[in-house]
Short mmCIF file of C-alpha atoms in Angstrom, two decimals:
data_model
loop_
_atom_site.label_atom_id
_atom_site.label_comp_id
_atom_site.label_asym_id
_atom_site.label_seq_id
_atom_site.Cartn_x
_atom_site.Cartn_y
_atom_site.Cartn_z
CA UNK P 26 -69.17 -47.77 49.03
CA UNK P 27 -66.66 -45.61 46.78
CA UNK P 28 -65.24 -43.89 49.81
CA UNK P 29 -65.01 -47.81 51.99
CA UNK P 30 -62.83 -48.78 48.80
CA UNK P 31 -60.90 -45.16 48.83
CA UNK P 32 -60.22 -45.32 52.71
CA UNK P 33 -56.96 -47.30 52.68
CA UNK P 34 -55.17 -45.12 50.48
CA UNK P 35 -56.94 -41.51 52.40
CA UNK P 36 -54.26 -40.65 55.24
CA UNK P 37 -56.67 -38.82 57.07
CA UNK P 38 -57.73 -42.22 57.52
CA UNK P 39 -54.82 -43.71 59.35
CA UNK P 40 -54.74 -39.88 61.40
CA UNK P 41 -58.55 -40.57 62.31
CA UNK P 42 -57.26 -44.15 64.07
CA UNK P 43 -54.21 -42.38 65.73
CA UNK P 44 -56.39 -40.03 67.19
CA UNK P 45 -58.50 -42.68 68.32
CA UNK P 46 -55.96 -44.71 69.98
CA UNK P 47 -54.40 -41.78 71.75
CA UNK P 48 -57.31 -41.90 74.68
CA UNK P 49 -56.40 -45.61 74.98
CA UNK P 50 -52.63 -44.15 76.57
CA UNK P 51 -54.35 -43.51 79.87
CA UNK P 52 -56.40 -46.51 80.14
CA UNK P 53 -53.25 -48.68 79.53
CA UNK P 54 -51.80 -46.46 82.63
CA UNK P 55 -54.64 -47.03 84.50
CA UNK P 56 -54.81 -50.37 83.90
CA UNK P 57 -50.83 -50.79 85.18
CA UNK P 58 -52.75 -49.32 88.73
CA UNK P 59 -55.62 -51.12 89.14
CA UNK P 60 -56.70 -53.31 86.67
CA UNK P 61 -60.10 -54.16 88.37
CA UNK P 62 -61.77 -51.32 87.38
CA UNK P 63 -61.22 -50.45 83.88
CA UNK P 64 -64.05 -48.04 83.91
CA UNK P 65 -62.42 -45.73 85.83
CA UNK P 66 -60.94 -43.15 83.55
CA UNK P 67 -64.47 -42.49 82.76
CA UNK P 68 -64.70 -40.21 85.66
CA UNK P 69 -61.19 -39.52 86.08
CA UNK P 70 -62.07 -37.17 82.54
CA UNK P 71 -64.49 -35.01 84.07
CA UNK P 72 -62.38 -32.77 86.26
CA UNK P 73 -60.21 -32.19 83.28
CA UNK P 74 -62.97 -31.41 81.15
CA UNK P 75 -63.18 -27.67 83.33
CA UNK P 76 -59.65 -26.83 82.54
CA UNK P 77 -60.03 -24.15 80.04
CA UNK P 78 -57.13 -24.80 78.36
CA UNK P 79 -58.54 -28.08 77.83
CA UNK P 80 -60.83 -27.34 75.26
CA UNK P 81 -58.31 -25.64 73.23
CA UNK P 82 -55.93 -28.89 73.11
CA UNK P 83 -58.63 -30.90 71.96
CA UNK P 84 -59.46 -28.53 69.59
CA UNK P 85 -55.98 -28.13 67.93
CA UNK P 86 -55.54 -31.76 68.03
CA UNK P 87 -59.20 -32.83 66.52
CA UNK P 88 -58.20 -30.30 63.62
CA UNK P 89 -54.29 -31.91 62.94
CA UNK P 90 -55.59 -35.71 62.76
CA UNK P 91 -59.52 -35.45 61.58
CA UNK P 92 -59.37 -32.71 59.43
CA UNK P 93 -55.85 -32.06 58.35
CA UNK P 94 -56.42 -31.06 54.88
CA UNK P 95 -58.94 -28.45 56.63
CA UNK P 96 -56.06 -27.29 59.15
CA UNK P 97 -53.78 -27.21 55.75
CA UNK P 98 -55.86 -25.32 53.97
CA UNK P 99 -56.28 -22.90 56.38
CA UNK P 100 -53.14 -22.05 56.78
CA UNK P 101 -52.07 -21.41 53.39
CA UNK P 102 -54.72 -18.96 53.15
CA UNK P 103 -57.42 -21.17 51.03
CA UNK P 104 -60.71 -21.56 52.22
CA UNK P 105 -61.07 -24.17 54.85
CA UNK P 106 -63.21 -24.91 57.84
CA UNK P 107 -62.95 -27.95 59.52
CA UNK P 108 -66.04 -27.19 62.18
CA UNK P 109 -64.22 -27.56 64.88
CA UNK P 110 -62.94 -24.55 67.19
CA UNK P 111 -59.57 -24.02 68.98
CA UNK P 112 -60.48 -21.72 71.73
CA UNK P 113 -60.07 -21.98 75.67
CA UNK P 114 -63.60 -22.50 77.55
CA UNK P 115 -64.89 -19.26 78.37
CA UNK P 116 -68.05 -20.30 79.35
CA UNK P 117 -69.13 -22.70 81.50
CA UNK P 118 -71.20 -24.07 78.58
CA UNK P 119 -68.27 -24.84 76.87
CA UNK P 120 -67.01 -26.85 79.71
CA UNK P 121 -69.87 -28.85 80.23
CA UNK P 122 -69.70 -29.87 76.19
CA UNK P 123 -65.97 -30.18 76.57
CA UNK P 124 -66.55 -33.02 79.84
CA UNK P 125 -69.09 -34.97 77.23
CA UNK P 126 -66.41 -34.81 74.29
CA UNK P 127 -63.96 -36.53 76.65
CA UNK P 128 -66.50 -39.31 77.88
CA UNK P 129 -67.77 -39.89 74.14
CA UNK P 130 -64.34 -40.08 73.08
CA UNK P 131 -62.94 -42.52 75.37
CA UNK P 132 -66.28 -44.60 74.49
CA UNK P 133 -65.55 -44.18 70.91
CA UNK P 134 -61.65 -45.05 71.18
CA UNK P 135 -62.11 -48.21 73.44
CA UNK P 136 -64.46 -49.35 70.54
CA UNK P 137 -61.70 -49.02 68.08
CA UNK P 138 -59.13 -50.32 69.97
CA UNK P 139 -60.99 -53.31 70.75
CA UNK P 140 -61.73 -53.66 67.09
CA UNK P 141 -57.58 -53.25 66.38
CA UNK P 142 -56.51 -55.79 68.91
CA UNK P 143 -58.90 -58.83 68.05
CA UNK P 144 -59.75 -58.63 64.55
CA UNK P 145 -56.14 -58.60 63.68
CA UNK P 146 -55.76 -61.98 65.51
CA UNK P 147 -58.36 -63.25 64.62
CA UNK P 148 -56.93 -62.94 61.05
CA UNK P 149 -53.30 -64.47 62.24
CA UNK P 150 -55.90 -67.77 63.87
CA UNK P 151 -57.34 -67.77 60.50
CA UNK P 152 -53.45 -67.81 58.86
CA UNK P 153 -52.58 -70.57 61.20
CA UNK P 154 -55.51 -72.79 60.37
CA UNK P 155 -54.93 -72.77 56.75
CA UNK P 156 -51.60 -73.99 57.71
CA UNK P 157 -52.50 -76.28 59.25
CA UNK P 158 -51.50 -75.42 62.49
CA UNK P 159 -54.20 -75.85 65.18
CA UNK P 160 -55.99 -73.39 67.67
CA UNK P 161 -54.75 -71.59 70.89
CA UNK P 162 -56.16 -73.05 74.03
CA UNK P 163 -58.19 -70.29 74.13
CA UNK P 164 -58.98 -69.06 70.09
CA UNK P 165 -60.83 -65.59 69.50
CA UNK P 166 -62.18 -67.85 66.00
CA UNK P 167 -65.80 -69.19 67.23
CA UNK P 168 -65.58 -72.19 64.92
CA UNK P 169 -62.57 -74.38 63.20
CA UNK P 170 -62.99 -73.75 59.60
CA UNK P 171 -61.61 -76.52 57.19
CA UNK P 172 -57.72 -75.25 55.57
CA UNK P 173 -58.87 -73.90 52.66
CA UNK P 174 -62.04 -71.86 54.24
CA UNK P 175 -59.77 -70.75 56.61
CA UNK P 176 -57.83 -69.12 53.84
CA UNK P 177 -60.48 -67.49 52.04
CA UNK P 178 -61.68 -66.11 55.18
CA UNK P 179 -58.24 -64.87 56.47
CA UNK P 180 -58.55 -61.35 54.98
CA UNK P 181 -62.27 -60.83 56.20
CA UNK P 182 -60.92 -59.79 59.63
CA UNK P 183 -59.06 -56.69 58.35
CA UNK P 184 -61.47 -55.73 55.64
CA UNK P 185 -63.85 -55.32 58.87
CA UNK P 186 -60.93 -53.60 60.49
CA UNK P 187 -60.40 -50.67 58.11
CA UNK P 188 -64.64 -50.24 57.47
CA UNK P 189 -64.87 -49.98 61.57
CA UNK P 190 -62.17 -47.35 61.64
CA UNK P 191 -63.71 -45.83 58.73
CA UNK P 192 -67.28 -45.02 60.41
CA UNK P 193 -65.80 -45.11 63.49
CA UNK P 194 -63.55 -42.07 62.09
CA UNK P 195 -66.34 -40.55 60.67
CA UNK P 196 -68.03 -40.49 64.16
CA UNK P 197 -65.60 -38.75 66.17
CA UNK P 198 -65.23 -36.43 63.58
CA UNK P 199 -68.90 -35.28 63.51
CA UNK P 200 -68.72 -35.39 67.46
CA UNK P 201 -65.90 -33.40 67.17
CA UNK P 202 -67.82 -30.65 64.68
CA UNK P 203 -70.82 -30.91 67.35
CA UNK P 204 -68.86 -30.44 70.80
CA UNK P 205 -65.64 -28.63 70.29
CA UNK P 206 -67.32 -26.53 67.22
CA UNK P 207 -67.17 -22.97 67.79
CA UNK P 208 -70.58 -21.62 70.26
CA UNK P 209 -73.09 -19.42 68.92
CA UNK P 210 -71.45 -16.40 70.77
CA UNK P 211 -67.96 -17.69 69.08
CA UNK P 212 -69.15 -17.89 65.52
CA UNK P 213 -71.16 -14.45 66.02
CA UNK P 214 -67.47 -12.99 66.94
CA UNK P 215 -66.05 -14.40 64.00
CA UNK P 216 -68.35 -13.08 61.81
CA UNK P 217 -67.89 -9.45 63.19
CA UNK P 218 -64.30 -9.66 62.79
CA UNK P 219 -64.95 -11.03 59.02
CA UNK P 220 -67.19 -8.23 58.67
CA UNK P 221 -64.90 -5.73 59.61
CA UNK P 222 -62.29 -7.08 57.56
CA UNK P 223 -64.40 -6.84 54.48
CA UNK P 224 -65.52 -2.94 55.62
CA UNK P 225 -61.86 -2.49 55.47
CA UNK P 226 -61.15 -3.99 52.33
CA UNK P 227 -64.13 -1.85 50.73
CA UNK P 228 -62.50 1.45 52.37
CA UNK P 229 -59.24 0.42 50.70
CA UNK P 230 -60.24 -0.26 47.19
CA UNK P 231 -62.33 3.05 47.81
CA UNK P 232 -59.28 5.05 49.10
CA UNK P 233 -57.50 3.42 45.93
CA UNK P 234 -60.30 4.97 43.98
CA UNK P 235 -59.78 8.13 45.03
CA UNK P 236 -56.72 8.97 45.57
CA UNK P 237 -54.88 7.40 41.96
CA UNK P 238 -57.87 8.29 40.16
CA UNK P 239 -57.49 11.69 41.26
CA UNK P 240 -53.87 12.08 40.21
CA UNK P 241 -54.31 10.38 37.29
CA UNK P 242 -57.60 12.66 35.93
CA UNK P 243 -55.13 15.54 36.89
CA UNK P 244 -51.71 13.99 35.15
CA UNK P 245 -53.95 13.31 31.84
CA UNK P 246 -55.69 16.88 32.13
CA UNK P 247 -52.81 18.65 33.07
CA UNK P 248 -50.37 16.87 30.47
CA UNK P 249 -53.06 17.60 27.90
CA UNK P 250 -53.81 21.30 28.83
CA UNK P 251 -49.68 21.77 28.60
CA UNK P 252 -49.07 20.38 25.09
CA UNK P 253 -52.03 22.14 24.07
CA UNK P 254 -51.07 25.42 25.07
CA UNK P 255 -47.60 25.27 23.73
CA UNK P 256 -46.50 28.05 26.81
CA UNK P 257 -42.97 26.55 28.59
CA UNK P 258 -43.96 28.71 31.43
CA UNK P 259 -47.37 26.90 31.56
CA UNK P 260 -45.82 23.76 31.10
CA UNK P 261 -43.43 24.01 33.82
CA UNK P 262 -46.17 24.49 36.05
CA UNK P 263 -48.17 21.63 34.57
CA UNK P 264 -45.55 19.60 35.50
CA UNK P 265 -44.75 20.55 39.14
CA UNK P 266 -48.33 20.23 39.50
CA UNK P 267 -48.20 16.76 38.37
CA UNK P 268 -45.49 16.00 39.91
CA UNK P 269 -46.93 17.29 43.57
CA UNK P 270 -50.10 14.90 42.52
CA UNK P 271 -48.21 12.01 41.78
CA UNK P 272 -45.80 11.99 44.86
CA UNK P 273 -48.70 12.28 47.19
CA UNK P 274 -50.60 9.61 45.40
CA UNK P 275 -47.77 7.37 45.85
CA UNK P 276 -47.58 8.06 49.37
CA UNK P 277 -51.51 6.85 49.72
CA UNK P 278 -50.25 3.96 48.17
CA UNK P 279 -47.36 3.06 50.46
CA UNK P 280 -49.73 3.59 53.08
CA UNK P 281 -52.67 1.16 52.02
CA UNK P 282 -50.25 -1.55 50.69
CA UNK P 283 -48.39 -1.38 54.41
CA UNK P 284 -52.40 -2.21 55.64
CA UNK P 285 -52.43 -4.49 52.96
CA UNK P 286 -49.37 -6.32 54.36
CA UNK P 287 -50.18 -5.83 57.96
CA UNK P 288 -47.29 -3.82 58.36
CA UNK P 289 -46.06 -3.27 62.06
CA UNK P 290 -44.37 0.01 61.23
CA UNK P 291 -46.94 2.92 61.59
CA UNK P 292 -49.12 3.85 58.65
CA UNK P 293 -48.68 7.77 57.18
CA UNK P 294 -51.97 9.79 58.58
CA UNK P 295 -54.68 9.89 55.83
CA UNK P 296 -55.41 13.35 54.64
CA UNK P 297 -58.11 15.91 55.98
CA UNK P 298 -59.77 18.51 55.49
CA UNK P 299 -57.25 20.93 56.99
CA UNK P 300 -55.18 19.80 53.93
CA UNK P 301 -58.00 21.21 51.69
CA UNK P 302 -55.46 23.33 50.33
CA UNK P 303 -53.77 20.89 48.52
CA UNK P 304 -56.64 19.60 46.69
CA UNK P 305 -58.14 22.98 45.50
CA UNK P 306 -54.56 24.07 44.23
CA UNK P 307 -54.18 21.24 42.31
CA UNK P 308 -57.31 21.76 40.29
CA UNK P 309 -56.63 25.31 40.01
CA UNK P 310 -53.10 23.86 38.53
CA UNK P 311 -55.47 21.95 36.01
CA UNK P 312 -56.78 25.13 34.25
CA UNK P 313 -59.84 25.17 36.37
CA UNK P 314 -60.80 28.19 37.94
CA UNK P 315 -61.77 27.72 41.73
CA UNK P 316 -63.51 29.55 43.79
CA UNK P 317 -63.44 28.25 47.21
CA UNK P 318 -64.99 28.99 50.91
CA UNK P 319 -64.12 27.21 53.88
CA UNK P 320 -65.38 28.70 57.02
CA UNK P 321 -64.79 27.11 60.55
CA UNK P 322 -62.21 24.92 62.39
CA UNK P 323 -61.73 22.51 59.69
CA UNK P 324 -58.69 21.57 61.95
CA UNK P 325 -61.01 20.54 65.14
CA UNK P 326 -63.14 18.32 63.32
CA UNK P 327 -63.59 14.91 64.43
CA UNK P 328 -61.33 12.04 62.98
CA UNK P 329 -64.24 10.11 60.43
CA UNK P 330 -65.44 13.24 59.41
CA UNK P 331 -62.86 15.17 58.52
CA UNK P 332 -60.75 12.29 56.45
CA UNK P 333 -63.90 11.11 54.63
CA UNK P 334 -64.74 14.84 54.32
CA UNK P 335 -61.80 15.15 52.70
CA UNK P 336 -61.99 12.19 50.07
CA UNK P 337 -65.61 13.67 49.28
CA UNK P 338 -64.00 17.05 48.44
CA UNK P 339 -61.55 15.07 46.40
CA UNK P 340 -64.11 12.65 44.40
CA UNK P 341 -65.80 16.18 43.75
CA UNK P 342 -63.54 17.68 41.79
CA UNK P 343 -61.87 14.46 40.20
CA UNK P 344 -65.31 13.93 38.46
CA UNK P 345 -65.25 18.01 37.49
CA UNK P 346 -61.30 17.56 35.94
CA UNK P 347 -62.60 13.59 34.27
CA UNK P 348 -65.82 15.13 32.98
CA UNK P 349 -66.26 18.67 32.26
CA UNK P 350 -62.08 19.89 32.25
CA UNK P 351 -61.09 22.99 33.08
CA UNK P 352 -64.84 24.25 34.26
CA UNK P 353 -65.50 27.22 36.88
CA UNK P 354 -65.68 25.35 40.43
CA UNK P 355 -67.25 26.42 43.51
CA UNK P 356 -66.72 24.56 46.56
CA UNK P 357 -68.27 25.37 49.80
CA UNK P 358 -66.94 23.79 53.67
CA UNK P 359 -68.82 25.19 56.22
CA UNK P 360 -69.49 23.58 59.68
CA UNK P 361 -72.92 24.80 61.06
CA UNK P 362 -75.59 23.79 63.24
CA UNK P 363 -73.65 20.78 64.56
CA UNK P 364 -72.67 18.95 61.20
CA UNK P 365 -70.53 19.67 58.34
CA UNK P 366 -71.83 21.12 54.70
CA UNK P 367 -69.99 20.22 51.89
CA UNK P 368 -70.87 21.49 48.04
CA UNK P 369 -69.08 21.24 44.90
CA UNK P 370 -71.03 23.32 42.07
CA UNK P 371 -69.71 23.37 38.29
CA UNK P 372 -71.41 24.21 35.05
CA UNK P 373 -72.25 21.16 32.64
CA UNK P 374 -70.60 21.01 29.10
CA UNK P 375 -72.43 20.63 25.81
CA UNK P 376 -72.21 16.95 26.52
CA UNK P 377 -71.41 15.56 29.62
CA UNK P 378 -69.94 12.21 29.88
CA UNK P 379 -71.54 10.98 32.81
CA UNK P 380 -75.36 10.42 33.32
CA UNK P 381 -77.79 11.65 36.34
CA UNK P 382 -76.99 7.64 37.94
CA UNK P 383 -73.23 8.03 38.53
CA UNK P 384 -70.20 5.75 38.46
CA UNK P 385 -68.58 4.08 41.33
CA UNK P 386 -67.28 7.86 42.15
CA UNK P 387 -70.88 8.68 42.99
CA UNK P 388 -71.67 6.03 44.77
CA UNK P 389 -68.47 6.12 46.81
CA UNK P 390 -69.49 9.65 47.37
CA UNK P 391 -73.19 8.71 49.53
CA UNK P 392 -71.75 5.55 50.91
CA UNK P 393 -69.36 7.44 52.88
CA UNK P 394 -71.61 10.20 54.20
CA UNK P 395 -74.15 7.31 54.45
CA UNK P 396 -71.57 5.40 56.90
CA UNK P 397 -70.90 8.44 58.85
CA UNK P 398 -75.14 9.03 59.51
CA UNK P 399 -74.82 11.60 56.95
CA UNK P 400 -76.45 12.14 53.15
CA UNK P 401 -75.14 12.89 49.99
CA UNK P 402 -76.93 14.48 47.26
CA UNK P 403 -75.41 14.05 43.15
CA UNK P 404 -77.21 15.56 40.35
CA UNK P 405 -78.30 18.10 38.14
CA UNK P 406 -78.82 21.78 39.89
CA UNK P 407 -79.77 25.04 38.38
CA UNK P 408 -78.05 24.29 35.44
CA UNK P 409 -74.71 22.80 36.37
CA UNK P 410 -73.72 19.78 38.51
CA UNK P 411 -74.07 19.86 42.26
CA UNK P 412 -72.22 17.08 45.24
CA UNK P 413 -73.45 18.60 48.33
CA UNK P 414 -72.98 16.35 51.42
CA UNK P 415 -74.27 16.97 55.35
CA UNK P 416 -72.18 15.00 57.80
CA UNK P 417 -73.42 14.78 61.66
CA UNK P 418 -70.91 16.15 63.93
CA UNK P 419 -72.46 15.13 67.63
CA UNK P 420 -72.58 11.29 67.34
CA UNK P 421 -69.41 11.59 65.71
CA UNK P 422 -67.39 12.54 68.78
#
């Protein structure tokens, strides 16, 4: 009842009963032709109703007028479905619903224009009794009220007007959601291509993790390890190591914010392992002695492995420089037996700030060998602190 009183003063109301008068266009054209069968654009519909593009003009016009604030919110980014698809038919099952959408909605429409021609006059018969005025020849009022029932009865008519477009509306818009709603194959699409849009939001807030958490770890240990020392030499180095750090963590950034933006201008190519180099050198800039052995061609490995190989490496030895400093390091690349072994040893301190469960580092750490078909071990080993990861290399290629 809330929503009956509410309807005048909705728009999508008055959109609803444009949409439902458009359909009406070629019957008054048909009728200009041959008025003697008005039932004719019934079947005039159907071979329309195969035209691909069809569907997809239905669609986009079902969304404007019965679900605008849908469409509206949609397009400014807000969450927003209106149920109803904008697609060409690309299967023959889509046709088929798309031939019943036109038949209901002609049904539908004549209903409401019938119901927007006569109740309106009956309301000006009404009007003209109370004035005193008397009926047509032939009235659309079944009775001759007295004047002053006439009156009181004048607005009736167009109460019933806006209540019939109302449900009416309300119809055709759930026909809509039923018939020119996305298919099951359709909505399974769209829910691949919003699952691989949240897969590559996680790798981004991932790649954010480890890329500026690495520079930063080494900026703070490296800025730390200079003013302690007191050495200009040392701290000249410090800060051409942080320096080197910084500018390639800023050009990881410019490279996931143009993703971020869907730039069209080609993205920088994300690190691999080839560029090992780089990583171990800045730890060794850090105060922490590395001892490193890569064996193989770290250069031929396949795209996946090799750039998540890499951030592995580099979540490594982040967690070493955030947890333990300036610690002995041992990392170990070595491709064998048709996968990729990667280790990262390091004593423990007195007190290690991080527990057996990891952080978000960790976990980063076995998601992306996980991904890849691979494992990832994290934990206490012999004494120190072991990350040794296996990556496949023949399904990768």
């Amino acid at each position: 009842m809330y929503r009956l009183l509410r309807a005048p003063l909705r728009p999508v109301t008055y959109s609803r009963w444009l949409h439902l008068c458009v359909p009406l266009l070629l019957l008054a054209l048909w009728m200009f032709i041959n008025p003697r069968w008005p039932w004719m654009p019934l079947l005039i519909v159907i071979p329309f109703g195969f035209v691909p593009w069809v569907r997809l003009a239905e669609g986009l016009q079902a969304q404007f007028l019965l679900t605008p604030r849908a469409r509206e919110g949609a397009e400014d980014g807000e969450a927003g479905d209106s149920g109803i698809g904008a697609a060409v038919s690309a299967r023959w099952a889509d046709r088929w619903r798309t031939v019943l959408w036109l038949e209901i909605r002609l049904v539908v429409s004549g209903a409401a224009m019938f119901a927007t021609v006569w109740l309106p006059v009956v309301t000006a018969e009404l009007i003209a009794l109370a004035l005193g005025h008397p009926l047509n020849a032939d009235p659309l009022v079944p009775f001759a009220p007295p004047p002053w029932a006439a009156a009181l009865l004048a607005p009736v008519p167009l109460v019933v007007l806006i209540v019939v477009v109302v449900l009416l509306g309300e119809l055709i818009t759930a026909v809509a959601r039923r018939l020119l709603g996305p298919s099951a194959a359709e909505r399974l699409t769209a829910l691949e291509a919003r699952t691989e849009q949240l897969l590559e939001r996680t790798r981004i807030a991932r790649e954010l993790h480890d890329s500026i958490g690495h520079a930063l770890t080494v900026a703070v240990v490296q800025a730390g390890a200079a003013r302690a020392a007191g050495d200009p030499e040392f701290t000249d180095r410090a800060l051409s190591a942080i320096e080197e750090t910084g500018r390639a963590a800023l050009e990881d950034l410019e490279r996931v914010l143009l993703v971020l933006r869907e730039s069209a201008r080609p993205a920088s190519q994300r690190p691999t392992l080839a560029e090992a180099d780089r990583l171990l050198e800045s730890a060794r800039a850090s105060g922490a002695p590395v001892e490193a052995e890569l064996s193989g061609a770290l250069e031929d490995l396949p795209g996946p492995v090799t750039r998540e190989g890499y951030r592995i490496l580099q979540e490594a030895l982040t967690n070493v420089l955030r947890h333990c400093g300036p610690v002995p390091v041992r990392v170990r690349v070595e491709m064998a037996d048709g996968r990729l072994e990667l280790e990262v040893t390091n004593p423990l301190p007195e007190r290690p700030s991080f527990s057996t469960g990891g952080g978000s580092g960790l976990r980063g750490i076995r998601e992306r060998a996980s991904l890849l078909g691979g494992e990832a071990e994290t934990g206490p080993h012999q004494g120190g602190w072991r990350v040794r990861a296996r990556l496949p290399l023949e399904r990768i290629r």
